[in-house]
mmCIF file of C-alpha atoms in Angstrom:
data_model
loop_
_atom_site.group_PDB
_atom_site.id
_atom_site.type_symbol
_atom_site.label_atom_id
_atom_site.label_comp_id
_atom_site.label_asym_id
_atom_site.label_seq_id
_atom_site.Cartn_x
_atom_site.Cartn_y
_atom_site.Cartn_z
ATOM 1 C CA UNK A 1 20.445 9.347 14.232
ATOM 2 C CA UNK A 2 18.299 11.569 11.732
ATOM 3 C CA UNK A 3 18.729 11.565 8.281
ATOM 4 C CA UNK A 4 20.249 14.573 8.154
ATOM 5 C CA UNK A 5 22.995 13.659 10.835
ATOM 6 C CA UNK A 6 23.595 10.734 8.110
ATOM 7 C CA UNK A 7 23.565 12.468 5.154
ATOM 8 C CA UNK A 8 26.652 14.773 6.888
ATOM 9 C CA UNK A 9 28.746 11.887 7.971
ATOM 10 C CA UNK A 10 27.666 10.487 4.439
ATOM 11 C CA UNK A 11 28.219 13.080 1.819
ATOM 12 C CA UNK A 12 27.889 10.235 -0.780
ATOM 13 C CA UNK A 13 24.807 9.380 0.135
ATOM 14 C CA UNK A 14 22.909 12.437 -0.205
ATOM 15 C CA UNK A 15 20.953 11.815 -3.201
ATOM 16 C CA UNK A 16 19.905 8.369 -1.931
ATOM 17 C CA UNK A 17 19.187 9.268 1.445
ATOM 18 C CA UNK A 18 17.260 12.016 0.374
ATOM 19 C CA UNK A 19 14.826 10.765 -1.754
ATOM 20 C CA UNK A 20 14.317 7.499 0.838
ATOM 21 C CA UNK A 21 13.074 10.701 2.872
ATOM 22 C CA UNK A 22 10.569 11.762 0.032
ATOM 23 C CA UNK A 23 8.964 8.169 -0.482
ATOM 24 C CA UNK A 24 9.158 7.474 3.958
ATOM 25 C CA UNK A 25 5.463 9.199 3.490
ATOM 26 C CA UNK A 26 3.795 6.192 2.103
ATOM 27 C CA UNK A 27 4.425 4.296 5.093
ATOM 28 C CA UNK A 28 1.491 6.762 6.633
ATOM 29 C CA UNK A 29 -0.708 6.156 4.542
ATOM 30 C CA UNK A 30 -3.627 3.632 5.614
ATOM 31 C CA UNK A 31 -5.484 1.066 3.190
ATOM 32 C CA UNK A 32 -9.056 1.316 3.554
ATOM 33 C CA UNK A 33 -11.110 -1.699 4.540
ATOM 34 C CA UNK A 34 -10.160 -4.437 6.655
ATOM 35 C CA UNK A 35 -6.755 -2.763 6.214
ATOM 36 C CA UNK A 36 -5.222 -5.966 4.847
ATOM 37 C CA UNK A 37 -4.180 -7.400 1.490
ATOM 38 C CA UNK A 38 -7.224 -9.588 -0.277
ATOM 39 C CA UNK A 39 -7.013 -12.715 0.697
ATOM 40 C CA UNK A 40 -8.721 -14.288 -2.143
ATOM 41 C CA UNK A 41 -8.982 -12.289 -5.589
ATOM 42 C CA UNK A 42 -6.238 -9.478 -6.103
ATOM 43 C CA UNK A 43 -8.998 -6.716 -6.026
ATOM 44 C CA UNK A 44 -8.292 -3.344 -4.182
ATOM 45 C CA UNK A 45 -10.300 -0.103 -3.639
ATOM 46 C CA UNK A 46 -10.211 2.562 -6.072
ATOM 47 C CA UNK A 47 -9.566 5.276 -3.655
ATOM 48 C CA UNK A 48 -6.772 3.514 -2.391
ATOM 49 C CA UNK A 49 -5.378 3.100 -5.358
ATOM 50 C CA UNK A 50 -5.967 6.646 -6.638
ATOM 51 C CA UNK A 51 -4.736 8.239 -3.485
ATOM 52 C CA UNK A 52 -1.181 6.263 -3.459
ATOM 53 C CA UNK A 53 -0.806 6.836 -7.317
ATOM 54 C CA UNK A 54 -1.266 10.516 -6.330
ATOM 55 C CA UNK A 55 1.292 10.519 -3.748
ATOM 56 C CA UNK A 56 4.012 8.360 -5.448
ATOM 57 C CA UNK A 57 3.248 10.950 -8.241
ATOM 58 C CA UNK A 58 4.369 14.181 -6.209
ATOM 59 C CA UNK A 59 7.140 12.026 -4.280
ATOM 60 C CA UNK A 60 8.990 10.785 -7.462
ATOM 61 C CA UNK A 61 7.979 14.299 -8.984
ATOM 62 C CA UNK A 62 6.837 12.294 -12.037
ATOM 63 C CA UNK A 63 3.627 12.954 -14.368
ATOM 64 C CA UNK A 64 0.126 10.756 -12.688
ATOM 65 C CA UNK A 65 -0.462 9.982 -16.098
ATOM 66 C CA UNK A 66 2.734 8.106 -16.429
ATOM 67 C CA UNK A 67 1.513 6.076 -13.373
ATOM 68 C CA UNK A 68 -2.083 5.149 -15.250
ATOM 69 C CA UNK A 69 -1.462 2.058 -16.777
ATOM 70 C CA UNK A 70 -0.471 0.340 -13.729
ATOM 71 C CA UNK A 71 -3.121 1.802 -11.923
ATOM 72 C CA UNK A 72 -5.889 0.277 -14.401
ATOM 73 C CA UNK A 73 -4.224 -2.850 -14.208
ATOM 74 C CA UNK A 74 -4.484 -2.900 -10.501
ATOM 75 C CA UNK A 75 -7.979 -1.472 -10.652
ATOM 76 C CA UNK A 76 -9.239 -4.823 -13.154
ATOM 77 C CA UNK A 77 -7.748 -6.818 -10.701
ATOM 78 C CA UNK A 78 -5.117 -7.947 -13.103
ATOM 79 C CA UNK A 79 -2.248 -7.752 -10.711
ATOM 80 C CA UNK A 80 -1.760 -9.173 -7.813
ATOM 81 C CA UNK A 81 0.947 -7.564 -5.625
ATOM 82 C CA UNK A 82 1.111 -11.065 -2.916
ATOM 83 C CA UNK A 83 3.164 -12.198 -5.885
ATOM 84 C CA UNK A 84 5.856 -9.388 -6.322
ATOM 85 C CA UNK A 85 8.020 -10.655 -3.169
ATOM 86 C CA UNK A 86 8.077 -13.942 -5.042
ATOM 87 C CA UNK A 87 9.604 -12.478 -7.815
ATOM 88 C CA UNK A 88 6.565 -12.145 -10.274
ATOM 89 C CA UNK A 89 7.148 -9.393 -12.135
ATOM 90 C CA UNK A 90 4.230 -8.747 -14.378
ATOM 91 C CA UNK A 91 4.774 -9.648 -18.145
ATOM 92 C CA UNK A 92 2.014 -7.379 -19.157
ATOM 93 C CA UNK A 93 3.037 -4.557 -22.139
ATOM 94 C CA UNK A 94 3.698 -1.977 -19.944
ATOM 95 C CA UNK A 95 5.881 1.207 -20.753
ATOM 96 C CA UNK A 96 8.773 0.725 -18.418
ATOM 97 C CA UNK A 97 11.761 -0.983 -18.181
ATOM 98 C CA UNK A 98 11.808 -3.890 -16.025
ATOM 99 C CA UNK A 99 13.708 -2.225 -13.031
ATOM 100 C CA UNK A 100 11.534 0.690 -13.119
ATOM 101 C CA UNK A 101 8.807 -1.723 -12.867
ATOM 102 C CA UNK A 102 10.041 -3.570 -9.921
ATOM 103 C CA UNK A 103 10.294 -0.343 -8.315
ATOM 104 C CA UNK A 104 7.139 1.402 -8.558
ATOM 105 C CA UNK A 105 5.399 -1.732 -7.718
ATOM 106 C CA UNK A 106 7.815 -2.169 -4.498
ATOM 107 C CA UNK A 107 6.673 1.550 -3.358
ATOM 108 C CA UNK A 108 2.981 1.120 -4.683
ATOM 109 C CA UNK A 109 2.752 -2.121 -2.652
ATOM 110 C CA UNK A 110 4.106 -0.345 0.647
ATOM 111 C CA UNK A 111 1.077 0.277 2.397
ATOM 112 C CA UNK A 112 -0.916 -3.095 1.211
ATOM 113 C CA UNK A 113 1.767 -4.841 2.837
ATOM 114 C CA UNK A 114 2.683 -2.524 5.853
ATOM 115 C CA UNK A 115 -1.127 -3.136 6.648
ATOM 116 C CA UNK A 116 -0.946 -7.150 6.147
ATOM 117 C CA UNK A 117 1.967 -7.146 8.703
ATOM 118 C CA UNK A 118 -0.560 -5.221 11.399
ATOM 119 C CA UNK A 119 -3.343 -7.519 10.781
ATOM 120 C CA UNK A 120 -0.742 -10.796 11.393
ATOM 121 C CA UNK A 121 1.099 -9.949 13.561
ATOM 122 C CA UNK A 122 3.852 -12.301 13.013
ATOM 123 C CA UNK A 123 6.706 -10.150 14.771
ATOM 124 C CA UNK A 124 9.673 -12.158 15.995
ATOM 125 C CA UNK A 125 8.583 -15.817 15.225
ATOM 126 C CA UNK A 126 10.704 -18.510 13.595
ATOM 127 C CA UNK A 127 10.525 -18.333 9.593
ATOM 128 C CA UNK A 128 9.843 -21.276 8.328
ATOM 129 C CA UNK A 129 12.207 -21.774 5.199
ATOM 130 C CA UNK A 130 13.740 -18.497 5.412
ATOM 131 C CA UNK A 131 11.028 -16.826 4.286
ATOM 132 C CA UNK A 132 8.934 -13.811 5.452
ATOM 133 C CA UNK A 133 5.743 -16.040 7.317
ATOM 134 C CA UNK A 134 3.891 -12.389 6.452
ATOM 135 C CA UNK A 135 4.519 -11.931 2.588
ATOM 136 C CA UNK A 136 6.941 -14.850 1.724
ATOM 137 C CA UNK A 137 9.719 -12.708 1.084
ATOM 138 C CA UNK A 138 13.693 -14.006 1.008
ATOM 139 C CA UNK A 139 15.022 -11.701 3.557
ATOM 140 C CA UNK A 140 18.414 -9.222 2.051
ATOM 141 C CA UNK A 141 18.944 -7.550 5.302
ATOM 142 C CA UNK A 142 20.053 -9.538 8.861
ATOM 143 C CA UNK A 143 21.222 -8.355 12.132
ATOM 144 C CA UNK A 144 23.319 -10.463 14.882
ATOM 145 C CA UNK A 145 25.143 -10.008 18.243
ATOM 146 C CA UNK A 146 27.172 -12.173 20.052
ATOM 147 C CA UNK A 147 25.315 -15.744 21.188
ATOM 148 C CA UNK A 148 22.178 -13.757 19.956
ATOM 149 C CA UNK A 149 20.022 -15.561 17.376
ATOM 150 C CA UNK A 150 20.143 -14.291 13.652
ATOM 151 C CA UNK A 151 17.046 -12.186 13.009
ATOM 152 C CA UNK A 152 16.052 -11.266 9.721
ATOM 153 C CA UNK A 153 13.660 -8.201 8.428
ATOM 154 C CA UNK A 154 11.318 -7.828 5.526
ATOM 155 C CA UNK A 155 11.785 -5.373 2.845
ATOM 156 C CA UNK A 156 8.537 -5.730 1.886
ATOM 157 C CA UNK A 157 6.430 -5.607 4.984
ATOM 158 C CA UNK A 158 9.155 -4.766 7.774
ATOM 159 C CA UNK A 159 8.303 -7.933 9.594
ATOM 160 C CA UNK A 160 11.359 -9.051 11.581
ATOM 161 C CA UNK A 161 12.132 -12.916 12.597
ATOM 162 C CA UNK A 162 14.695 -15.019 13.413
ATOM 163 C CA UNK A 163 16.320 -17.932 11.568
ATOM 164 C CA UNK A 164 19.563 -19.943 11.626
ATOM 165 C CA UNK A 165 22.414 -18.390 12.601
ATOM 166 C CA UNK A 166 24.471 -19.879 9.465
ATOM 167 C CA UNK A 167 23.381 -20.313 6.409
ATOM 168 C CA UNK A 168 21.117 -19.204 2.740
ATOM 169 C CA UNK A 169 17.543 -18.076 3.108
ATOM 170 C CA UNK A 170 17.272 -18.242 -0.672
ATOM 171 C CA UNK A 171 18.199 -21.881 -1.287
ATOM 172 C CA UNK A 172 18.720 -23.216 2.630
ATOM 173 C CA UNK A 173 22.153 -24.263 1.907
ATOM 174 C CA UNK A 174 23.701 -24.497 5.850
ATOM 175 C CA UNK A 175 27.362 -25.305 4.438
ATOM 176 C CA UNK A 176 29.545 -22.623 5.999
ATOM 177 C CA UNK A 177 32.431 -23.358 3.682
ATOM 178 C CA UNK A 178 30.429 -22.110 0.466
ATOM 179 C CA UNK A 179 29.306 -18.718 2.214
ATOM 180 C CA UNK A 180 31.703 -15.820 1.600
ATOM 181 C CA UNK A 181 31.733 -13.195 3.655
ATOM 182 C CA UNK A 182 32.573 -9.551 2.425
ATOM 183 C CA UNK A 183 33.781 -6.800 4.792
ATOM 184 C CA UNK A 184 34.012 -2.679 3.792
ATOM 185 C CA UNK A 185 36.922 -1.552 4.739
ATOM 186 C CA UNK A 186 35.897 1.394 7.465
ATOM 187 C CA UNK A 187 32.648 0.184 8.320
ATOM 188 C CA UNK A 188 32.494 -1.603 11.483
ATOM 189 C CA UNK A 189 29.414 -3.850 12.186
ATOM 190 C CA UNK A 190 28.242 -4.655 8.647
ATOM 191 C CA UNK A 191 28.878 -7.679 6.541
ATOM 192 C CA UNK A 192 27.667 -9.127 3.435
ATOM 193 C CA UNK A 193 27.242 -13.471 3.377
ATOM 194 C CA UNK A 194 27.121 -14.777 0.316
ATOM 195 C CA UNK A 195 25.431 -17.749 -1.260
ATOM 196 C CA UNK A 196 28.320 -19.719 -3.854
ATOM 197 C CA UNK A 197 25.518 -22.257 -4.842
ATOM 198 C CA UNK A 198 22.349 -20.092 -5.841
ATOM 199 C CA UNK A 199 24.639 -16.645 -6.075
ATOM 200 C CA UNK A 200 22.053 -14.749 -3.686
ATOM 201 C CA UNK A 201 23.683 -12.596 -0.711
ATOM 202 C CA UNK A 202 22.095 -10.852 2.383
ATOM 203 C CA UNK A 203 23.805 -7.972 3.883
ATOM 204 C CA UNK A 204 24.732 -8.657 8.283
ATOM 205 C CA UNK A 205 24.664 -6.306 10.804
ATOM 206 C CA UNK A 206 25.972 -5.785 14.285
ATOM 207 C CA UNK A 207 22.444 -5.977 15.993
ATOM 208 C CA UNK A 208 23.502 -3.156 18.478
ATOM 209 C CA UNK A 209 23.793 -0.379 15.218
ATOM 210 C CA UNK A 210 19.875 -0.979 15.789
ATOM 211 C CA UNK A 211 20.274 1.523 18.738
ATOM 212 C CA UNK A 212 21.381 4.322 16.314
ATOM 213 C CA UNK A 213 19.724 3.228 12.906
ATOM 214 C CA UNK A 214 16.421 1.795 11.510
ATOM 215 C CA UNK A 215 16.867 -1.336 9.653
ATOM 216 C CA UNK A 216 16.072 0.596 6.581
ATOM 217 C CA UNK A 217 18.672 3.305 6.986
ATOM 218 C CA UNK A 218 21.004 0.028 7.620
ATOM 219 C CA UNK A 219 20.152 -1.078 4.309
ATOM 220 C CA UNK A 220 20.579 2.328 2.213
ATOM 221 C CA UNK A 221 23.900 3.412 4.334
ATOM 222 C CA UNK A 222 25.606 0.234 3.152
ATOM 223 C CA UNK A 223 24.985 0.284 -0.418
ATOM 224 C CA UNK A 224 28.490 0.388 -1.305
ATOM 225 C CA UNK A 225 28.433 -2.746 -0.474
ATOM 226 C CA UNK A 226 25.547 -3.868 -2.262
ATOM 227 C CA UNK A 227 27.777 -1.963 -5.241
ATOM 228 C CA UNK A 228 30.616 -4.585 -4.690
ATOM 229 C CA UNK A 229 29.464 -7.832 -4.023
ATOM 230 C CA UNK A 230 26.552 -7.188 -7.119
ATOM 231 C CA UNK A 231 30.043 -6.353 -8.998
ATOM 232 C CA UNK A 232 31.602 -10.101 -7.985
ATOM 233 C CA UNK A 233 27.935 -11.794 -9.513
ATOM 234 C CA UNK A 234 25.907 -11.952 -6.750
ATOM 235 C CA UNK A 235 22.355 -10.580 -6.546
ATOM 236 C CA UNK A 236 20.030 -9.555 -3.805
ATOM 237 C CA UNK A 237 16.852 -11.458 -3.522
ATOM 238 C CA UNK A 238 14.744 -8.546 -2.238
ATOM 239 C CA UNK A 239 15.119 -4.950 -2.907
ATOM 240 C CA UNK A 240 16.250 -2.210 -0.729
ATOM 241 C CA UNK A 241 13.501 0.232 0.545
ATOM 242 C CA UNK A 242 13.939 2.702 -2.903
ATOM 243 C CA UNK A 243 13.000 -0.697 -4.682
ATOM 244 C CA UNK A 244 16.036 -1.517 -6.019
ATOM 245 C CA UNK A 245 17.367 -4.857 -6.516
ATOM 246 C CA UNK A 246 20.469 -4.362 -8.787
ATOM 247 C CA UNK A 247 22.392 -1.309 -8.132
ATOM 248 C CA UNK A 248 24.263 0.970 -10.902
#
C-alpha cells in the first residue's frame, strides 16, 4: 500500500505521512568512502556532510544556514553520531530546543547508519541484550505471528532481529505480569507492551501487516497510539522515522 492509498484511509495522518514522504529521500543518498560509520574517531567527509545538510535543507524547507552550526560541529569531529541511539544528546550551546535536536540529528544520521547496516550485515540474528548488534539501539517497533519468534527493527539503521518473545528490551525485565499491554480500539494487529519497571514501551505488530506496510509506515500509522500510552507516562526509547521520541 502507497502512501497515498494511506493517507486516504488515514485522513488524520496527512500531514505526518506526508512529510515522512519528503525526508524518505535521504535514505538514497550514499556516504562516500568505505560507506560506513568511522570506526575509530567521529570524523566524516565534508562533502557528505555538505550534501545531506543541503538536502535536509530543501526537505524540511528550512534556511541551510540554520543547519550550520551542527554541520561545523560534525565537520571538527566534535560529534559523534554512534552515540545518538544511546541517548547522547549533545550538550553543546546549540540554537535548538532539545527535541528539535534529537530530530535533525536522527535524519542527519540516516545515511551514516543506513550504510553501517550494509557493511554488517547483521540482518535477522539474535540481539544480544535487546539491543540493535548494528548501532546499539533499544528497539520501539516489534512484529509477531503466531508460534513465530518476536523480531524487532531498528529505527536507526532498519536492521531487523529477533529476541524474546516476552519481555523489556530497555531494562530485560521478562516478568509478564508487569508488562501492560494497550490495544486501539479499531485497529486490528497492533499493540503497544509496556515496561511498569523502567516506564519504556515498544509498539507490536501482527507480522503479516508486513505484507501491506513497511515497518516504517507501521510505526507512523499507529501514532495514536504512541499519543496514548506517552499520555499514561510511558516513553519510547527510540524515535519514530520523523525523529520523534515524545509526541504532542
Amino acid at each position: 500500500m502507497n502512501i497515498e492509498e494511506i493517507i486516504k484511509e488515514r485522513p488524520h495522518l496527512k500531514e505526518t505521512l506526508n512529510l515522512y514522504k519528503r525526508i524518505f529521500h535521504l535514505k538514497e543518498i550514499n556516504v562516500s568512502g568505505l560507506g560506513s560509520l568511522p570506526q575509530d574517531e567521529p570524523m566524516y567527509h565534508r562533502d557528505d556532510i555538505e550534501r545531506i545538510i543541503t538536502v535536509l535543507s530543501e526537505l524540511l524547507e528550512i534556511p541551510e544556514e540554520a543547519l550550520m552550526p551542527i554541520k561545523e560541529l560534525m565537520l571538527s569531529g566534535r560529534i559523534d553520531i554512534r552515540r545518538l541511539p544511546l541517548g547522547d544528546v549533545m550538550s553543546f550551546d546549540l540554537p535548538y530546543q532539545e527535541e528539535e535536536l534529537i530530530s535533525l540529528m536522527y535524519l542527519l544520521s540516516k545515511p551514516f547508519f543506513l550504510a553501517e547496516r550494509r557493511k554488517l550485515d547483521l540482518q535477522d540474528m539474535f540481539w544480544t541484550e535487546g539491543k540493535c548488534p548494528v548501532c546499539n539501539s533499544i528497539p520501539s517497533v516489534s512484529f509477531i505471528g503466531k508460534e513465530e519468534k518476536r523480531r524487532f527493527y531498528c529505527s536507526y539503521c532498519e536492521t531487523v532481529g529477533t529476541w524474546k518473545r516476552i519481555g523489556c528490551p530497555s531494562c530485560l525485565n521478562e516478568d509478564a505480569e508487569t508488562i501492560t499491554i494497550l490495544y486501539l480500539e479499531g485497529e486490528e494487529g497492533m499493540r503497544v507492551d509496556a515496561c511498569e519497571r523502567c516506564k519504556n514501551y515498544f509498539k507490536s505488530f501482527d507480522s503479516s501487516m508486513l505484507m501491506h506496510y513497511t515497518a516504517d509506515l507501521l510505526d507512523l500509522i499507529s501514532l495514536p497510539l504512541d499519543i496514548i500510552i506517552q499520555g499514561k507516562g510511558f516513553q519510547r526509547a527510540s524515535p519514530n522515522p520523523l525523529g520523534m521520541i515524545r509526541m504532542a
